[in-house]
Short mmCIF file of C-alpha atoms and ligand atoms in Angstrom, two decimals:
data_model
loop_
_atom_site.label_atom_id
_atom_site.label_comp_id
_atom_site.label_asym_id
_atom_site.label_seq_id
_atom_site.Cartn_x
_atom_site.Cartn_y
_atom_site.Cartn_z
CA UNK N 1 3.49 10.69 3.69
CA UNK N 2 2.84 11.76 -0.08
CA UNK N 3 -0.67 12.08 -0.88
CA UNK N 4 -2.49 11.67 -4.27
CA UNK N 5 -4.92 13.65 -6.54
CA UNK N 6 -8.40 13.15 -7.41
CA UNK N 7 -8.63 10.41 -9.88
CA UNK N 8 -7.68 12.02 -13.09
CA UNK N 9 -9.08 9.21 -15.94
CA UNK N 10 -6.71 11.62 -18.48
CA UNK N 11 -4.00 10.55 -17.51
CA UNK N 12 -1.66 7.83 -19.50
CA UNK N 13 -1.13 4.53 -17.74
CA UNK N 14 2.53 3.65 -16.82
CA UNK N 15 3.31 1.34 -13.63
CA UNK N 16 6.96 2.88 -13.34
CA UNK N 17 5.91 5.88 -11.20
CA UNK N 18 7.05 4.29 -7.65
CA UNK N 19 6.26 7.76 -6.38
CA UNK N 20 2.23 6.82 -7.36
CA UNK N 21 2.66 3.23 -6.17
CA UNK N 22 4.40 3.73 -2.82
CA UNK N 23 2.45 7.13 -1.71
CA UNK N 24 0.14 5.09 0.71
CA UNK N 25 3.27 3.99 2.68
CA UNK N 26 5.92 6.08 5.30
CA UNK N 27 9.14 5.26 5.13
CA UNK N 28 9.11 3.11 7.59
CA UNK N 29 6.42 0.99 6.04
CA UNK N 30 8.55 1.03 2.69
CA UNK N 31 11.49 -0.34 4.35
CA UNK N 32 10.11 -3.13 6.31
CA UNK N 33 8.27 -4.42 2.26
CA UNK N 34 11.76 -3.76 1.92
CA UNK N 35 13.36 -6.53 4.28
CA UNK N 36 10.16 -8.72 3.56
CA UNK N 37 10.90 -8.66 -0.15
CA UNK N 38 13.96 -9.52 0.15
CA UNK N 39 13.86 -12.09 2.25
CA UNK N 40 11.23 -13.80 -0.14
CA UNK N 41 13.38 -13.36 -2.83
CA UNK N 42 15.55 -16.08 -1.37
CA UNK N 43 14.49 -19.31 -2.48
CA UNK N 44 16.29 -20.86 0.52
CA UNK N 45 14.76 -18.47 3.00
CA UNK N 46 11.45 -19.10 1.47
CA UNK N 47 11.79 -22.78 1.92
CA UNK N 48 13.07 -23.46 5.39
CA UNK N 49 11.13 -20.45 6.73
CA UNK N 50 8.21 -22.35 5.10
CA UNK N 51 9.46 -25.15 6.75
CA UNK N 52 10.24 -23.73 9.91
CA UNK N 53 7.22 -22.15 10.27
CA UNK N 54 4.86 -25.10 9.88
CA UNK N 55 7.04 -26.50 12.73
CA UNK N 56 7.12 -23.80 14.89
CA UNK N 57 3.19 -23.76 14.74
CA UNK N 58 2.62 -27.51 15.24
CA UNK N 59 4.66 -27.20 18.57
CA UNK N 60 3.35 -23.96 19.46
CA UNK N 61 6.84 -22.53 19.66
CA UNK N 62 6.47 -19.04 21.54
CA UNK N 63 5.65 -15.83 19.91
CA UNK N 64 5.57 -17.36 16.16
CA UNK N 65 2.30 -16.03 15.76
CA UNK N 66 3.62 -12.37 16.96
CA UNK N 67 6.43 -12.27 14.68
CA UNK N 68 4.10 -13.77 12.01
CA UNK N 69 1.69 -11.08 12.72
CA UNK N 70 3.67 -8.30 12.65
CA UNK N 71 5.71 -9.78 9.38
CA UNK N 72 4.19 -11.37 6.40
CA UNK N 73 0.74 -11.39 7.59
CA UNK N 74 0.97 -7.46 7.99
CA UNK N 75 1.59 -7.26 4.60
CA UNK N 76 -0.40 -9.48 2.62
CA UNK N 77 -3.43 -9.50 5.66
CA UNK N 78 -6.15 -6.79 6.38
CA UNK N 79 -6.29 -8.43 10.05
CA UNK N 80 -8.02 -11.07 12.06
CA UNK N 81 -11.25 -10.42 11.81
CA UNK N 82 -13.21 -7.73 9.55
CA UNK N 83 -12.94 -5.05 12.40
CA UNK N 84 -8.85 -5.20 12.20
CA UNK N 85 -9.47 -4.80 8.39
CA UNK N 86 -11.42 -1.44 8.66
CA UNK N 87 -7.97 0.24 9.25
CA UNK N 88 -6.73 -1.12 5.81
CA UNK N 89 -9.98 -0.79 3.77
CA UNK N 90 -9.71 3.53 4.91
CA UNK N 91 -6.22 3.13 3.94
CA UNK N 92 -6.84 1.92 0.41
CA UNK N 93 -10.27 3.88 -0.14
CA UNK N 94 -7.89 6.73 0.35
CA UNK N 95 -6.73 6.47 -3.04
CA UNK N 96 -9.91 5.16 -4.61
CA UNK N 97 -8.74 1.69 -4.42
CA UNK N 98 -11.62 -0.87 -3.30
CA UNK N 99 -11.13 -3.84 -0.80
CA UNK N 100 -12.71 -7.21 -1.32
CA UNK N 101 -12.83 -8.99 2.28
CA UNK N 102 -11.43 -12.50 2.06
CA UNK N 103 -12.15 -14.59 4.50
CA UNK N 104 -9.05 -17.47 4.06
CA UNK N 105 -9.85 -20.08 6.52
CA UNK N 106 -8.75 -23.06 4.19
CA UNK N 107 -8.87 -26.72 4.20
CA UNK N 108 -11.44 -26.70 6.78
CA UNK N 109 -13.62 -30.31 6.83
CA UNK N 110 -16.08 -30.32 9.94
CA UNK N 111 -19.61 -29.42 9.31
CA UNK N 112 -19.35 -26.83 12.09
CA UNK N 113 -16.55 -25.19 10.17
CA UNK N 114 -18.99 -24.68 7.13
CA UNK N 115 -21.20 -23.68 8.52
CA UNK N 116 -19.32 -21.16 10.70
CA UNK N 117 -17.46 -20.15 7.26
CA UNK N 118 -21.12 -19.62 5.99
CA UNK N 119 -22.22 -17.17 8.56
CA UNK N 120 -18.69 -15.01 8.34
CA UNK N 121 -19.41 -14.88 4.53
CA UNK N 122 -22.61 -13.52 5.34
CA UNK N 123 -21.01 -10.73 7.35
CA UNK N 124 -18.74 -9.79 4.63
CA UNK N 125 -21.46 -9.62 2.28
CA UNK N 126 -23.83 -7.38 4.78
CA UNK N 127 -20.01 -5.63 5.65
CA UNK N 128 -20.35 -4.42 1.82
CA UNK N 129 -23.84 -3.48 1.81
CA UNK N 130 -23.91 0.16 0.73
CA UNK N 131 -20.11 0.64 1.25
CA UNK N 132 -18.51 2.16 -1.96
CA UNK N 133 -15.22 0.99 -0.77
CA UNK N 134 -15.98 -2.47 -0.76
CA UNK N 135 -17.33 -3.17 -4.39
CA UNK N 136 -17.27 -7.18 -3.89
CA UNK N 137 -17.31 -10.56 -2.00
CA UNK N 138 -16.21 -13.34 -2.47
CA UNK N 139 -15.78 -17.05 -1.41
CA UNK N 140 -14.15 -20.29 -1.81
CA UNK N 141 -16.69 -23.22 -2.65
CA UNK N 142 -14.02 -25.21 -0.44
CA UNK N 143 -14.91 -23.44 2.24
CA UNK N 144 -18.30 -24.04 2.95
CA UNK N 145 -18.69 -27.91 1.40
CA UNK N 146 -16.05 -31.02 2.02
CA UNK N 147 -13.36 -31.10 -0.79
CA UNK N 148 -13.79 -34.88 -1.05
CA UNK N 149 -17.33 -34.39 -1.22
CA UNK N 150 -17.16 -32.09 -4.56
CA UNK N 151 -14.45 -34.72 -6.25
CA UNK N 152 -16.85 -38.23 -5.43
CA UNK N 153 -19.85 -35.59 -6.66
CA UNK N 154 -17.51 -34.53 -9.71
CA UNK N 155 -16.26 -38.21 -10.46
CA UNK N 156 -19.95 -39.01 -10.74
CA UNK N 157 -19.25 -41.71 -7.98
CA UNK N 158 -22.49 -42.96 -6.19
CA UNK N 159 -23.10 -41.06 -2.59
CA UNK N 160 -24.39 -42.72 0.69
CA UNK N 161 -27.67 -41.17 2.49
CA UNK N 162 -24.86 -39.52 4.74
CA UNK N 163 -23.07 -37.71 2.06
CA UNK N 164 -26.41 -36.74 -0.03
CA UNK N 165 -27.27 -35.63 3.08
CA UNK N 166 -24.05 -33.34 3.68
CA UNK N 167 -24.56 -32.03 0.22
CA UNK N 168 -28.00 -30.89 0.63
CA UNK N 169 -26.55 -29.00 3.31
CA UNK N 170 -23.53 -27.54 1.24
CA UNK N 171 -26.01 -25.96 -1.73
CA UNK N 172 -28.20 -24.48 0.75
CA UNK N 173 -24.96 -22.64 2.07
CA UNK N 174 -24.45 -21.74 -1.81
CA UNK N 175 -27.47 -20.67 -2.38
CA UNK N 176 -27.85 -18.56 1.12
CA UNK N 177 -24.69 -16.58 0.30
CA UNK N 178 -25.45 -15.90 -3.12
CA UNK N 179 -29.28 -14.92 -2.20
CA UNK N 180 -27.64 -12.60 0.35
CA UNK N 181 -25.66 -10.96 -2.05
CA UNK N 182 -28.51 -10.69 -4.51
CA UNK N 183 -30.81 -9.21 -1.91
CA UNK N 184 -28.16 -6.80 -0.73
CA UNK N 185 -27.14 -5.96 -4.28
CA UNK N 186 -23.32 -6.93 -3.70
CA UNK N 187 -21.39 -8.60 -6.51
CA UNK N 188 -20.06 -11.70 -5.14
CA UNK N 189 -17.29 -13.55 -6.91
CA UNK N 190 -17.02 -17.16 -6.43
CA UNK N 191 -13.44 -18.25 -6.80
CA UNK N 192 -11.89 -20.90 -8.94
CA UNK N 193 -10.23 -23.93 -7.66
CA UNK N 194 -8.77 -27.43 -8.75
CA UNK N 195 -9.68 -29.25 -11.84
CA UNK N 196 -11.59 -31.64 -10.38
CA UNK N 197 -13.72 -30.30 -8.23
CA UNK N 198 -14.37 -26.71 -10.80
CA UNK N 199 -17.18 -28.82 -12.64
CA UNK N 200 -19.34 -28.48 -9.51
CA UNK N 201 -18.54 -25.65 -8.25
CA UNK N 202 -19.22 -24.38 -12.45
CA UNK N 203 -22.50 -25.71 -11.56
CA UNK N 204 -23.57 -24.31 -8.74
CA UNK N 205 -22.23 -20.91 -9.94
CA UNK N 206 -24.25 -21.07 -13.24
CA UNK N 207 -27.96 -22.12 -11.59
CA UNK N 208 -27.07 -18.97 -9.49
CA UNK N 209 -26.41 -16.69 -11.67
CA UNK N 210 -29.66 -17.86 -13.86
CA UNK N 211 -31.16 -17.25 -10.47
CA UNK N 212 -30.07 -13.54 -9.62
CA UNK N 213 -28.02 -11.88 -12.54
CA UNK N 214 -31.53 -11.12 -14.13
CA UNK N 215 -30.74 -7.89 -14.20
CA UNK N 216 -26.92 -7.16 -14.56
CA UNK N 217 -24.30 -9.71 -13.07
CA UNK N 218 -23.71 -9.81 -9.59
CA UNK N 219 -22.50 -13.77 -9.01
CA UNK N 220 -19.57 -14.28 -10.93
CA UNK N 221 -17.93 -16.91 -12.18
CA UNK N 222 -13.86 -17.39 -12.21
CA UNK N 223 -12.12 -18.73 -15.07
CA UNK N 224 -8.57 -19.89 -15.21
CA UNK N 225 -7.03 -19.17 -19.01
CA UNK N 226 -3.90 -21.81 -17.77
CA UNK N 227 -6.55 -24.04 -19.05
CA UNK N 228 -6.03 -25.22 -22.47
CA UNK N 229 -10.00 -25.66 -22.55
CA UNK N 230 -11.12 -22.07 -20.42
CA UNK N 231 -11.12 -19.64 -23.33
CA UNK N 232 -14.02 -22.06 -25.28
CA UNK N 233 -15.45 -22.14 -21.49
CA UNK N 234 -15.96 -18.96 -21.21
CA UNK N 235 -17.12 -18.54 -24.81
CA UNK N 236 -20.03 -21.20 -24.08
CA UNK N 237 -20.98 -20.23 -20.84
CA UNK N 238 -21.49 -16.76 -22.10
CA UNK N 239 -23.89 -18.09 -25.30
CA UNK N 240 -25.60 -20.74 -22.39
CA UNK N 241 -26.38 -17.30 -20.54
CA UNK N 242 -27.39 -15.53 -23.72
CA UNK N 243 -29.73 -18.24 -24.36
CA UNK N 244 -31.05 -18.36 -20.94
CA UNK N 245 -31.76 -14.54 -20.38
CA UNK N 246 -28.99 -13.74 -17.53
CA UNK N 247 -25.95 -12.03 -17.42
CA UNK N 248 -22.91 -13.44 -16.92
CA UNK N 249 -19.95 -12.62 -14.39
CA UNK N 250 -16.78 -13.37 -15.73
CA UNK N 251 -13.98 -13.17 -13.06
CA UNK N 252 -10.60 -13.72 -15.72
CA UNK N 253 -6.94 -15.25 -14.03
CA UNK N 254 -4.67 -16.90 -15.23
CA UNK N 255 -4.98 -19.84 -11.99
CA UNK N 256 -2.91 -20.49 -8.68
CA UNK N 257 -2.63 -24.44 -9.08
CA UNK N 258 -0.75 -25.16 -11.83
CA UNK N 259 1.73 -27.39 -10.33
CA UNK N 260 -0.90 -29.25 -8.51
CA UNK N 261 -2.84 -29.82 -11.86
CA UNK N 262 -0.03 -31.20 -13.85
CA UNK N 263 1.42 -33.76 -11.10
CA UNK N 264 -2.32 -34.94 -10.49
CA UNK N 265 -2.49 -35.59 -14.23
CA UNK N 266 0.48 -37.60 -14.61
CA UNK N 267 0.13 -39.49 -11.60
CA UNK N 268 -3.07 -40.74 -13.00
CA UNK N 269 -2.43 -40.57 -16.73
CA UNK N 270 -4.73 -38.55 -18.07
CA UNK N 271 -4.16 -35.26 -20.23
CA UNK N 272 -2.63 -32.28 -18.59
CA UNK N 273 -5.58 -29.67 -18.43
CA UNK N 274 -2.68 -26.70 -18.31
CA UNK N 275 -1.56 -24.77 -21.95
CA UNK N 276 1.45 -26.10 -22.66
CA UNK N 277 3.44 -22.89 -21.95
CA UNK N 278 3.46 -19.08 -20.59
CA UNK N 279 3.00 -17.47 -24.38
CA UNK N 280 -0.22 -20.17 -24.58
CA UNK N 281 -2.00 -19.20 -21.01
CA UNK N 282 -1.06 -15.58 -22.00
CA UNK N 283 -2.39 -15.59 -25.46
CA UNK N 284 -5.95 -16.76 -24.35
CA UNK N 285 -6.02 -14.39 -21.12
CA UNK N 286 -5.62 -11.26 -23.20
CA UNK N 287 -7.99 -13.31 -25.95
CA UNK N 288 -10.69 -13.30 -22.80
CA UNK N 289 -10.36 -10.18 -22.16
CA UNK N 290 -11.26 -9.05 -25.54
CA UNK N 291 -14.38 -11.31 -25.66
CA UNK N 292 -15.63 -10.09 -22.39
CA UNK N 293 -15.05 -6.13 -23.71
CA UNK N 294 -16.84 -7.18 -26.82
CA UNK N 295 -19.59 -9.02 -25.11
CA UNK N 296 -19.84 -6.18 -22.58
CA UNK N 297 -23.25 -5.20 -22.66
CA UNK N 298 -23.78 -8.38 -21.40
CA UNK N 299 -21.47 -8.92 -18.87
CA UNK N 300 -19.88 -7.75 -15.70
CA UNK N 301 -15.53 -8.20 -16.03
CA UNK N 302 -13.20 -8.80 -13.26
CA UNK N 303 -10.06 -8.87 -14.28
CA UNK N 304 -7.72 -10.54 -11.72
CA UNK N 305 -3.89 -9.83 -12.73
CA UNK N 306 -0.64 -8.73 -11.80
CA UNK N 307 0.20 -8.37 -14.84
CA UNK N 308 1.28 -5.47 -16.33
CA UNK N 309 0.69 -6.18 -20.58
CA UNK N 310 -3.21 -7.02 -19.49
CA UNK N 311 -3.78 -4.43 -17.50
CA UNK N 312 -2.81 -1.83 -19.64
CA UNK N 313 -4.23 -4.13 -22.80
CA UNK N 314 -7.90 -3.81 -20.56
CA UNK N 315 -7.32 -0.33 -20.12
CA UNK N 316 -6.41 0.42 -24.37
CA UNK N 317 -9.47 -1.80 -25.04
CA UNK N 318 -11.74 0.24 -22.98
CA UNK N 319 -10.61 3.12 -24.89
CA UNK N 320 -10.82 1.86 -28.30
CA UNK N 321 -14.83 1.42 -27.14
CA UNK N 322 -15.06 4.22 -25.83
CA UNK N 323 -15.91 2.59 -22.33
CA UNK N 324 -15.25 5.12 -19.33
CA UNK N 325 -12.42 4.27 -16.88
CA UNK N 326 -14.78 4.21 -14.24
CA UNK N 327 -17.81 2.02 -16.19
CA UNK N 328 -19.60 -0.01 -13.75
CA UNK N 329 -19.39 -3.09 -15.32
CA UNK N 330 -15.34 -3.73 -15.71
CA UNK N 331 -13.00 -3.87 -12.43
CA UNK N 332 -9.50 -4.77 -12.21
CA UNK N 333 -8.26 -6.63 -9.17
CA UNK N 334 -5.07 -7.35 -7.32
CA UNK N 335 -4.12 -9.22 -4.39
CA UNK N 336 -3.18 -6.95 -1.38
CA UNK N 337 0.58 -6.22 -0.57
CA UNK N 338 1.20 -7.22 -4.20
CA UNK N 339 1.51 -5.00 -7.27
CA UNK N 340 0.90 -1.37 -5.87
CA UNK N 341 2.41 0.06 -9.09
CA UNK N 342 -0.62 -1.46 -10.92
CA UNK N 343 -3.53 -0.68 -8.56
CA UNK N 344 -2.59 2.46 -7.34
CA UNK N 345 -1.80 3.67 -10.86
CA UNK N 346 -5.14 2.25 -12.34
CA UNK N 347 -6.79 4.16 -9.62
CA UNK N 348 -5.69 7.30 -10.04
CA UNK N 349 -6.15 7.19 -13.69
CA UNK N 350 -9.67 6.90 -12.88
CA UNK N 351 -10.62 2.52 -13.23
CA UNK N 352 -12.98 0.62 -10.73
CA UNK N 353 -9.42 -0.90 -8.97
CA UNK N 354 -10.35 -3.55 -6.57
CA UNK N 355 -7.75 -5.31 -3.81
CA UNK N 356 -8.44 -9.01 -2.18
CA UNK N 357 -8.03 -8.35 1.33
CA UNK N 358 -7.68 -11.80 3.05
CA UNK N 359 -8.12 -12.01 6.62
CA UNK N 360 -8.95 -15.11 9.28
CA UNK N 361 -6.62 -16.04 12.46
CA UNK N 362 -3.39 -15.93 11.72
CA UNK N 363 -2.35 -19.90 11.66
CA UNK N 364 -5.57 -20.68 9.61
CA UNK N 365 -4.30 -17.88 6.77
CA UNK N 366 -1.01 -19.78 7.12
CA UNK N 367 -1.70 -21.89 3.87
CA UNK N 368 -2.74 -18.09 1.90
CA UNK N 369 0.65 -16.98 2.95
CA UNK N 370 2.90 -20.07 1.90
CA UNK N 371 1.54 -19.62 -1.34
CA UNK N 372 2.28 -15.95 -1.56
CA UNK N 373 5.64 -16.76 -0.27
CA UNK N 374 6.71 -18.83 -2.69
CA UNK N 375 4.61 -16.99 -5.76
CA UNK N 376 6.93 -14.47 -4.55
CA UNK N 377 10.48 -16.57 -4.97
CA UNK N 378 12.68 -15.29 -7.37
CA UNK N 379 12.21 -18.20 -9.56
CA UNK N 380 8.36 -17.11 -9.88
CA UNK N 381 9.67 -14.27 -10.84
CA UNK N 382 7.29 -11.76 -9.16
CA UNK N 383 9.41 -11.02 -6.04
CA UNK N 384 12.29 -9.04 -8.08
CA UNK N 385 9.77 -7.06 -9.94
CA UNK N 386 8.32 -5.60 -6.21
CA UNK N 387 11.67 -6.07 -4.68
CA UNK N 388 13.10 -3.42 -7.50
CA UNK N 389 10.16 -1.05 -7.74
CA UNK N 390 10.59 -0.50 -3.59
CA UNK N 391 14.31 -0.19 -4.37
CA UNK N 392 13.54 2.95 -6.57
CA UNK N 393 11.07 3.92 -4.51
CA UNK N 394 13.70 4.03 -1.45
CA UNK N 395 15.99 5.53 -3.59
CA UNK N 396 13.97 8.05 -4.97
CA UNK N 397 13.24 9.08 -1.54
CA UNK N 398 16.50 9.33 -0.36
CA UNK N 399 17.29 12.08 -3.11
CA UNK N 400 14.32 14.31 -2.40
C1 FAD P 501 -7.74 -10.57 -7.64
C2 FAD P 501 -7.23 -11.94 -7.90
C3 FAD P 501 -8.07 -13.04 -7.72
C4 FAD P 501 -7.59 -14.33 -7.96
N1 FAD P 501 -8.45 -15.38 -7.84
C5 FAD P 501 -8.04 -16.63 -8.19
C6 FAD P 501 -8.93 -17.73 -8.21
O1 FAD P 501 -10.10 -17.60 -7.89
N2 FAD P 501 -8.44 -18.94 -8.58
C7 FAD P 501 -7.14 -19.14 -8.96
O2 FAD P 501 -6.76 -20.24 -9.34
N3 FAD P 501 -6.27 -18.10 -8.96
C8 FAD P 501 -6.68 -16.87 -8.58
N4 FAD P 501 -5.79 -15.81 -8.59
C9 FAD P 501 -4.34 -16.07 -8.80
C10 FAD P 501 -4.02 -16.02 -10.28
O3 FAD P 501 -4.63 -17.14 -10.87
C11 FAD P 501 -2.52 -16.08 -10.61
O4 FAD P 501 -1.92 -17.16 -9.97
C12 FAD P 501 -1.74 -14.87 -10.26
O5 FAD P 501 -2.51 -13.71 -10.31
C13 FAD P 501 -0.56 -14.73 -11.21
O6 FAD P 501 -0.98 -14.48 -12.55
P1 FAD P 501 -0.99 -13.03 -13.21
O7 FAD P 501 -2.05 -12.92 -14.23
O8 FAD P 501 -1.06 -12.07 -12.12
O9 FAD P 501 0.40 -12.79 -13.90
P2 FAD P 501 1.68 -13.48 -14.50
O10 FAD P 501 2.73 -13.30 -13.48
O11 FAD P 501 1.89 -12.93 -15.86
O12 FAD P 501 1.37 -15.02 -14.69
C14 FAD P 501 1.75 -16.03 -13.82
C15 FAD P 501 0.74 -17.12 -14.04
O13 FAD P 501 0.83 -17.62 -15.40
C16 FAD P 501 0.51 -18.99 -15.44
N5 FAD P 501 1.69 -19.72 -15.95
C17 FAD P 501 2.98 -19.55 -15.58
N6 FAD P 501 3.80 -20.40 -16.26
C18 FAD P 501 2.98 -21.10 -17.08
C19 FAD P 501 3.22 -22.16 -18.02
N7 FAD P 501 4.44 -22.64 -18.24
N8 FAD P 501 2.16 -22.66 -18.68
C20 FAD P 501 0.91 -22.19 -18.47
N9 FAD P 501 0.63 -21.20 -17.59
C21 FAD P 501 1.65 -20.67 -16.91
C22 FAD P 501 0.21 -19.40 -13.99
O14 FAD P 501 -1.18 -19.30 -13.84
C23 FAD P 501 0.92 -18.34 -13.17
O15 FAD P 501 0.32 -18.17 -11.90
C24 FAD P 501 -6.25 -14.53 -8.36
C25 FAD P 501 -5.41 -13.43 -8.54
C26 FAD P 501 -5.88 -12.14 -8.32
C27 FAD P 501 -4.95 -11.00 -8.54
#
């Protein structure tokens, strides 16, 4: 297996080097991304294994979850549980790339769920306590409080004793994990969801932060720049944090649920919240990015992409500030089993790289990996790119 220097921060960023992307991985670890890739590239694989799958796990069809295991969830999954993730989160400190432990239990609705999702958050956070090679956690608001709950809350729709009752409960599971984090010193990033539930979870995320980013940001917001409205978001929540003494956290994507968003909002006839193309949701992402590099002295940048323009647009930016690669306050994130060229190329020119590492039982990540699956169709686009850098990268092997 090829092994890589100590970070060098001189050296120029290019995601082409497949030899740099692919040196964590033997050959026979290239070649089954290889198959897997491929097979995702298929939009008619992708649906009727979809399909199939969700079948073959209702009826409890023998050794699905084995094959699953040892498949997909190998490569987008650090494991079961946060021991089976050590293995991973060596592998990637290896080359100076952190892991973020994501816990992806989803769509969850019992009480004892939340609350069971509440105490595993806690481990992650007290899992990153002093540990270098896990520079964040993170959560879903979803996880922890009833989905329904945050929309009737949102609508502004009046709640029975019961449910005022239930969301008591939810913001002192909030407010536990982020007082964790604060008392551990762990930056915790609290992810961003659907439209119309974001308001609350906005809320909850802001009284935090006024709470515990006193003294440099360590509860961070997300913003989605599909938006049409998130770049003036961002802008005011930054000047509300100003005004109120804290820093802010400032987690930048582009957003996972655009599809959703826009059939929601013309089922029910209101305004579609998303840009009205690519160039748009592009423009203001890179636009973000520039705000939070000018606006860095007051806050803490975590810059979620897979793609390549705004990762090496952060990186130019830094320099043209004279920021250091590795400055404290600015990390760049990807998804694990996704865009290797980027991470492991950031890292070893010397950034703060960071990976989501999602793990949970295998049929409760199901949900992650459907949308990973078909993110990673040929007609998102996304699967080609990683199918043809591990193309190179086997080819460029074979000629050694
Ligand atoms: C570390 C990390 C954390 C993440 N956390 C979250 C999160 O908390 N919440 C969340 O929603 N997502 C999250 N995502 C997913 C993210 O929002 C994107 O879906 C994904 O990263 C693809 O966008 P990109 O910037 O990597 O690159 P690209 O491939 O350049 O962009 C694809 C994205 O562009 C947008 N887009 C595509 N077509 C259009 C169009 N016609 N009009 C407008 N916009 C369009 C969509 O958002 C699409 O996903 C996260 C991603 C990463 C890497």
């Amino acid at each position: 297996m090829a092994t890589l220097t100590e970070p060098s921060p001189s050296l120029p960023l290019s995601f082409e080097d497949t030899a740099t992307a692919f040196a964590s991985k033997s050959d026979a670890q290239l070649n089954k991304a290889y198959y897997l890739f491929w097979a995702m590239n298929s939009n008619f694989l992708v649906r009727y294994g979809t399909a199939f799958l969700k079948f073959a796990f209702k009826y409890k069809i023998p050794l699905t979850k084995t094959i699953v295991k040892n498949t997909v969830f190998q490569h987008f999954c650090g494991g079961e549980t946060i021991e089976e993730c050590e293995k991973t989160i060596q592998n990637l400190a290896k080359f100076h790339i952190g892991a973020i432990l994501d816990y992806s239990v989803e769509g969850e609705k019992s009480e004892k769920s939340f609350d069971e999702t509440t105490e595993e958050l806690l481990h992650t956070i007290e899992k990153a306590d002093h540990n270098p090679n896990i520079p964040f956690s993170v959560f879903k608001v979803t996880g922890i409080a009833r989905f329904a709950l945050l929309e009737k809350i949102q609508a502004k729709q009046p709640l029975t004793d019961a449910e005022q009752a239930e969301w008591q409960r939810a913001q002192k599971r909030f407010d536990r994990i982020c007082k964790k984090a604060f008392e551990l010193d762990v930056n915790l990033l609290v992810d961003g969801e659907e439209t119309w539930i974001q308001d609350v979870i906005d809320d909850m995320t802001y009284e935090a932060m006024s709470k515990y980013n006193q003294k440099r940001a360590i509860i961070y917001n997300t913003y989605q720049l599909y938006r049409a409205d998130m770049l003036g978001n961002l802008k005011k929540a930054f000047a509300d944090a100003q005004n109120k003494g804290y820093y802010l956290g400032a987690k930048l994507v582009r957003g996972a649920y655009m599809e959703k968003e826009s059939l929601r909002a013309k089922d029910m006839g209101y305004p579609d919240p998303i840009q009205p193309n690519k160039e748009a949701c592009d423009k203001d992402f890179n636009a973000a990015l520039e705000f939070c590099i000018e606006n860095i002295e007051k806050i803490g940048l975590c810059a979620g992409t897979h793609n390549e323009y705004s990762n090496q647009l952060l990186a130019k930016l830094m320099k043209e500030k004279n920021i250091a690669s590795n400055d404290s306050r600015i990390h760049f994130a990807q998804l694990f089993g996704m865009s290797d060229q980027i991470s492991y190329s950031l890292a070893k020119a010397g950034y703060n790289t960071v990976k989501y590492v999602p793990y949970g039982p295998v049929e409760a990540v199901m949900p992650y990996l459907f949308r990973r699956a078909s993110e990673n169709t040929s007609i998102a686009g996304q699967s080609s790119r990683e199918f043809n850098l591990i193309r190179s990268e086997k080819v460029r092997r074979r000629k050694k």
